[in-house]
XYZ file of C-alpha atoms in Angstrom:
387
model
C -9.274 5.887 6.667
C -8.784 2.356 6.765
C -6.321 2.136 9.469
C -8.719 4.174 11.790
C -11.515 2.193 11.381
C -10.277 -0.237 13.521
C -11.294 -3.433 11.453
C -9.075 -6.341 12.167
C -9.422 -10.361 11.675
C -11.209 -11.671 14.248
C -9.111 -13.508 17.093
C -10.591 -16.365 19.216
C -10.683 -15.304 22.694
C -8.031 -17.602 25.082
C -11.167 -19.121 27.094
C -12.726 -20.385 23.783
C -9.729 -22.010 22.541
C -9.372 -24.169 25.952
C -13.305 -25.219 25.455
C -12.273 -28.221 23.862
C -9.751 -29.287 26.446
C -12.075 -28.374 29.401
C -14.936 -30.763 27.524
C -12.699 -33.974 27.252
C -11.457 -33.427 30.665
C -14.925 -32.901 31.695
C -16.259 -36.151 30.200
C -13.480 -38.213 31.352
C -14.703 -37.113 34.794
C -18.251 -37.256 34.377
C -18.067 -40.861 32.564
C -15.687 -41.966 35.598
C -17.872 -41.064 38.123
C -21.474 -41.389 36.760
C -23.498 -44.920 36.408
C -22.769 -47.216 33.542
C -25.780 -46.006 31.640
C -24.767 -42.850 31.178
C -21.984 -41.704 28.467
C -19.876 -38.952 27.795
C -19.776 -39.572 24.307
C -21.408 -36.258 23.037
C -18.948 -34.209 24.656
C -15.997 -36.225 23.111
C -17.597 -35.794 19.933
C -18.314 -32.343 20.305
C -14.597 -31.318 21.534
C -12.919 -31.880 17.953
C -16.038 -29.901 16.437
C -15.596 -26.563 18.413
C -11.504 -26.942 18.062
C -12.067 -27.385 14.066
C -14.313 -23.866 14.300
C -11.919 -21.967 16.757
C -8.217 -23.415 16.714
C -5.782 -24.366 13.939
C -5.531 -27.569 12.280
C -2.865 -29.382 14.479
C -4.756 -28.491 17.436
C -7.698 -29.756 15.844
C -6.001 -33.093 15.229
C -4.637 -33.263 18.855
C -7.991 -33.033 20.175
C -9.668 -35.532 17.776
C -6.881 -38.032 19.205
C -7.303 -37.014 22.697
C -11.100 -37.447 22.383
C -10.651 -40.945 20.958
C -8.117 -41.946 23.307
C -10.618 -40.729 26.086
C -13.216 -42.705 24.892
C -11.833 -45.990 24.107
C -9.562 -45.535 27.716
C -12.898 -44.964 29.300
C -14.087 -48.431 27.915
C -11.361 -50.143 28.705
C -11.397 -48.963 32.365
C -15.103 -49.615 32.548
C -14.239 -53.159 31.309
C -16.698 -53.115 28.261
C -14.522 -52.080 25.562
C -15.443 -55.640 23.553
C -18.611 -54.721 23.313
C -20.387 -53.593 20.352
C -21.593 -50.300 21.965
C -18.140 -49.541 22.776
C -16.806 -49.908 19.252
C -19.421 -47.758 17.674
C -18.886 -44.952 20.413
C -15.142 -44.941 19.696
C -16.087 -45.198 15.656
C -18.275 -41.980 15.920
C -15.891 -39.512 17.886
C -13.103 -40.645 15.328
C -15.597 -39.880 12.252
C -16.386 -36.494 13.874
C -12.526 -35.993 14.623
C -12.313 -36.339 10.830
C -15.274 -34.312 10.117
C -13.964 -31.307 12.258
C -10.667 -31.368 10.306
C -12.639 -30.915 7.423
C -14.243 -27.976 8.608
C -11.175 -26.655 10.031
C -9.859 -26.826 6.541
C -12.647 -24.870 4.858
C -12.895 -22.344 7.808
C -9.156 -21.753 7.494
C -9.439 -21.572 3.604
C -12.627 -18.727 3.911
C -10.579 -16.804 6.440
C -7.321 -16.294 4.033
C -9.687 -15.524 1.219
C -11.498 -12.705 3.589
C -8.077 -11.459 4.459
C -6.981 -11.235 1.159
C -9.912 -9.534 0.164
C -9.943 -6.913 2.989
C -6.014 -6.272 1.732
C -7.142 -5.734 -1.611
C -9.904 -3.151 -0.388
C -7.656 -1.264 1.913
C -5.447 -0.995 -0.984
C -8.101 0.470 -3.219
C -8.902 3.062 -0.313
C -5.555 4.165 0.275
C -5.553 4.556 -3.503
C -8.788 6.401 -4.233
C -9.125 8.137 -0.773
C -5.315 8.839 0.486
C -4.980 9.798 4.063
C -4.174 13.598 4.209
C -1.126 15.111 6.036
C -1.953 15.979 9.427
C -0.805 19.555 9.100
C -1.326 21.509 5.561
C -0.236 24.996 5.221
C -0.311 25.991 8.645
C -3.848 24.484 9.072
C -4.362 21.045 11.245
C -6.533 18.076 9.434
C -7.917 14.972 10.013
C -10.354 12.780 8.070
C -12.183 9.653 8.602
C -14.196 7.396 6.476
C -16.422 4.879 8.317
C -18.027 1.897 6.505
C -21.553 0.960 7.909
C -20.525 -2.461 7.000
C -18.026 -4.351 8.543
C -15.028 -5.065 6.235
C -16.385 -2.771 3.521
C -13.951 -0.191 3.085
C -14.959 2.055 0.849
C -18.383 3.190 -0.968
C -19.862 6.388 -2.381
C -18.404 8.676 0.286
C -15.430 10.846 -0.611
C -13.338 13.459 0.850
C -10.185 15.539 -0.216
C -8.191 18.201 0.706
C -5.115 20.084 -1.258
C -2.875 23.211 -0.798
C -3.115 25.370 -4.116
C -2.066 28.204 -5.046
C -5.572 29.982 -4.351
C -5.216 28.533 -0.579
C -6.315 24.774 0.955
C -8.950 23.334 -0.720
C -11.249 20.798 0.198
C -14.287 18.831 -0.564
C -16.472 16.419 1.275
C -19.230 14.509 -0.846
C -21.424 11.723 -1.093
C -22.232 9.903 -4.564
C -25.826 8.337 -4.965
C -26.093 4.805 -5.202
C -23.522 2.244 -4.279
C -21.295 -0.641 -5.349
C -18.311 -0.047 -7.994
C -20.590 2.470 -10.171
C -20.439 4.766 -7.072
C -16.860 3.853 -6.451
C -16.006 4.818 -9.855
C -17.945 8.079 -9.635
C -15.813 8.900 -6.497
C -12.653 8.248 -8.627
C -13.585 10.411 -11.587
C -14.860 13.282 -9.060
C -11.687 13.349 -7.057
C -9.366 13.204 -10.122
C -11.481 16.217 -11.256
C -11.314 18.013 -7.751
C -7.552 17.933 -7.562
C -7.002 19.172 -11.313
C -9.653 21.575 -10.985
C -8.541 23.085 -7.406
C -5.179 23.738 -8.969
C -6.348 25.502 -11.897
C -9.226 27.098 -11.494
C -9.039 30.763 -10.005
C -12.536 30.811 -8.193
C -14.346 28.033 -5.890
C -17.347 28.677 -8.406
C -15.346 27.496 -11.342
C -14.118 24.242 -9.485
C -17.717 23.388 -8.812
C -18.482 23.816 -12.228
C -15.676 21.704 -13.307
C -17.145 18.713 -11.110
C -20.356 19.154 -12.517
C -19.227 18.555 -15.990
C -16.741 15.692 -14.896
C -20.098 13.913 -13.426
C -21.969 14.328 -16.383
C -19.507 12.649 -18.516
C -19.315 9.914 -15.868
C -23.359 9.501 -16.439
C -23.246 8.873 -19.870
C -20.669 6.191 -19.439
C -23.103 4.873 -17.112
C -25.633 1.926 -18.120
C -29.312 2.662 -17.365
C -31.194 4.791 -14.960
C -27.781 5.965 -13.378
C -27.130 7.908 -16.605
C -30.046 10.380 -15.765
C -30.469 10.257 -12.133
C -26.785 10.175 -10.982
C -25.936 12.956 -8.926
C -23.542 13.701 -5.892
C -24.051 16.342 -2.888
C -21.053 17.846 -1.854
C -19.599 20.770 0.062
C -16.079 22.200 -1.952
C -14.257 24.812 0.703
C -11.523 27.188 0.392
C -9.227 28.858 2.805
C -6.711 31.029 2.292
C -3.282 29.941 2.821
C -1.801 30.147 6.222
C 2.148 29.846 6.594
C 4.299 29.096 9.472
C 5.331 32.119 11.298
C 2.977 34.455 9.726
C 0.431 36.895 11.631
C -2.540 35.756 13.314
C -4.792 36.958 10.861
C -8.231 37.624 12.724
C -9.696 38.444 9.303
C -9.270 34.513 8.424
C -12.150 33.235 6.514
C -13.344 30.115 4.817
C -15.420 30.466 1.842
C -17.900 27.174 0.617
C -19.867 26.205 -2.333
C -22.563 24.086 -1.056
C -24.537 21.294 -3.967
C -27.050 20.072 -1.739
C -25.062 18.699 1.104
C -25.297 18.678 5.140
C -24.468 22.137 6.537
C -21.108 22.459 7.700
C -20.382 22.987 11.284
C -17.931 25.735 12.723
C -16.858 24.633 16.318
C -15.101 27.828 18.255
C -12.601 27.529 21.053
C -15.042 28.328 24.048
C -17.597 25.754 22.714
C -19.944 27.673 20.786
C -21.086 26.212 17.476
C -22.472 27.497 14.230
C -24.194 26.085 11.349
C -22.948 27.166 7.938
C -25.839 27.063 6.095
C -25.746 28.463 2.715
C -27.169 31.699 1.402
C -29.406 30.101 -1.688
C -29.872 26.385 -1.665
C -28.263 24.635 -4.692
C -29.099 21.196 -6.509
C -26.490 18.460 -6.159
C -23.668 17.942 -8.735
C -25.071 16.260 -11.629
C -28.218 18.177 -11.802
C -27.488 21.700 -12.770
C -29.377 20.872 -15.875
C -32.716 20.947 -13.683
C -32.122 24.512 -13.450
C -31.183 27.157 -10.280
C -28.764 29.919 -10.687
C -24.757 30.146 -11.123
C -22.559 28.835 -8.202
C -22.024 31.192 -5.443
C -19.700 30.641 -2.774
C -20.671 32.241 0.873
C -17.986 33.159 3.100
C -17.504 32.580 6.838
C -15.133 34.165 9.477
C -12.618 31.217 10.579
C -11.438 32.659 13.791
C -8.183 31.158 15.563
C -8.782 28.017 17.600
C -11.940 27.117 15.645
C -12.471 23.763 13.792
C -14.362 23.278 10.652
C -16.459 20.162 10.524
C -17.455 18.703 7.026
C -19.724 15.450 6.857
C -21.921 13.192 4.897
C -25.680 12.135 5.686
C -24.105 8.983 7.193
C -23.591 10.901 10.214
C -26.740 13.174 10.727
C -28.956 10.017 9.580
C -28.007 7.867 12.110
C -30.871 6.536 14.340
C -31.199 5.565 17.805
C -33.529 2.586 18.981
C -36.115 4.699 18.962
C -35.399 5.900 15.311
C -34.682 9.464 16.209
C -31.803 10.863 13.788
C -28.547 11.726 15.309
C -27.856 15.705 15.756
C -24.234 16.653 15.584
C -25.005 20.032 16.162
C -26.906 18.872 19.883
C -24.425 16.500 20.366
C -21.241 18.692 19.788
C -22.322 22.003 21.136
C -20.863 23.303 24.271
C -17.747 20.735 24.082
C -13.997 21.631 23.313
C -11.449 19.587 21.665
C -7.849 19.660 21.866
C -7.444 18.916 18.066
C -9.244 17.567 15.085
C -8.143 13.958 15.594
C -9.644 13.971 18.704
C -12.826 15.564 17.675
C -13.473 12.730 15.003
C -12.727 10.024 17.491
C -15.212 11.725 19.849
C -17.834 11.876 17.057
C -17.256 8.330 15.924
C -17.417 6.826 19.224
C -20.344 8.855 19.994
C -22.416 7.572 17.012
C -21.702 4.328 17.611
C -23.142 4.616 21.022
C -26.222 6.309 20.100
C -27.021 3.835 17.248
C -26.120 1.044 19.260
C -23.253 -0.145 17.378
C -22.678 2.069 14.049
C -24.489 3.899 11.265
C -26.880 2.408 9.158
C -25.152 4.382 6.081
C -21.120 4.973 5.121
C -19.990 8.409 6.683
C -16.959 10.572 5.608
C -15.669 13.099 8.342
C -13.261 15.748 7.855
C -11.949 18.376 10.377
C -9.973 21.714 9.914
C -8.631 23.561 12.905
C -7.282 26.601 12.604
C -4.720 26.804 15.355
C -3.931 29.882 17.640
C -1.201 31.427 16.863
C 2.068 29.844 18.725
C -0.237 26.701 19.692
C 1.847 23.415 19.545
C 0.653 20.663 17.228
C -0.364 17.525 19.185
C -2.181 14.639 17.882
C -3.828 11.971 20.175
C -2.016 12.999 23.605
C -5.020 14.932 25.367
C -8.539 13.251 26.407
C -11.332 14.976 25.062
C -13.111 17.220 27.688
C -16.709 18.280 27.578
C -17.238 22.319 28.352
C -18.862 22.917 31.943
């Protein structure tokens, strides 16, 4: 989510803010101690320019004044203030200082517009992809949206989780394409999912509702998207686990996978299983191309295990040699105290692996079934590798 992506407005480090003053003081010493044919005017002229790019308008103004005074004062000290060269140098520093004030104003206006765009984008994300509750019907839940491009809050990846009369239902998906059309499709799919999850008695019927919704959206789109638009998705259902209920060794999760990366099941002892569908299925929006009816696969969900769903932005992240990130190999044998810690570790690992971040957006969701009597904790225990 936006708040967990750690996007923030750039703040100038303190040592860079001191750079204009250092340049002026250094220029004074350089000019005073060097032979007359050497001049520190380049340092005096550069100081307000640096201040204009890194500091406030007032600091830039004061830096410009200090640079002009230092230039004129050194000429008085050197007893050559009446020469034309001295006048030219003072005028040059004053002119550059005025330009620095203009640069500062432009930079500040750009920063304000960028900050406004960030606020709008974050508000849009919270409206389209609201942060799920961390505990739903006895399950611990965490979700994360990581944008590949800095300050881009939302794209074509989606997730949702909802407590319904039929259990906890969830979806993680990836809309084909980018831009506002992808965001529009995300909004349509999530709206249809929330309605269908409450009304449809089977997971297969939920998938068919989403199929029809995406087709309607495709007809409204101009150009090729009307014919080629599709969404890969995993739709899941976990029978409700209420507080104080039995441990329920027969607890399970049902999944309909429509052309999406296989979810992973992390066990309490570090073992890991890939939940591959019995029969491959086409993505949502491509049902007309063939394939049988949707069939949900059922998997055991033992106490202490965590279900991890993700989009291909995770599995298609590459290292410096072009090797794809394999979450199965990276997570096998590791134990996490909760879903939040799992997603934190996963995001950090992908950033290290890819040298900064994935090349595509990625949506992550982790749903943990706690052991009976286990207290609910978030972000309090460090991640501990198994062994």
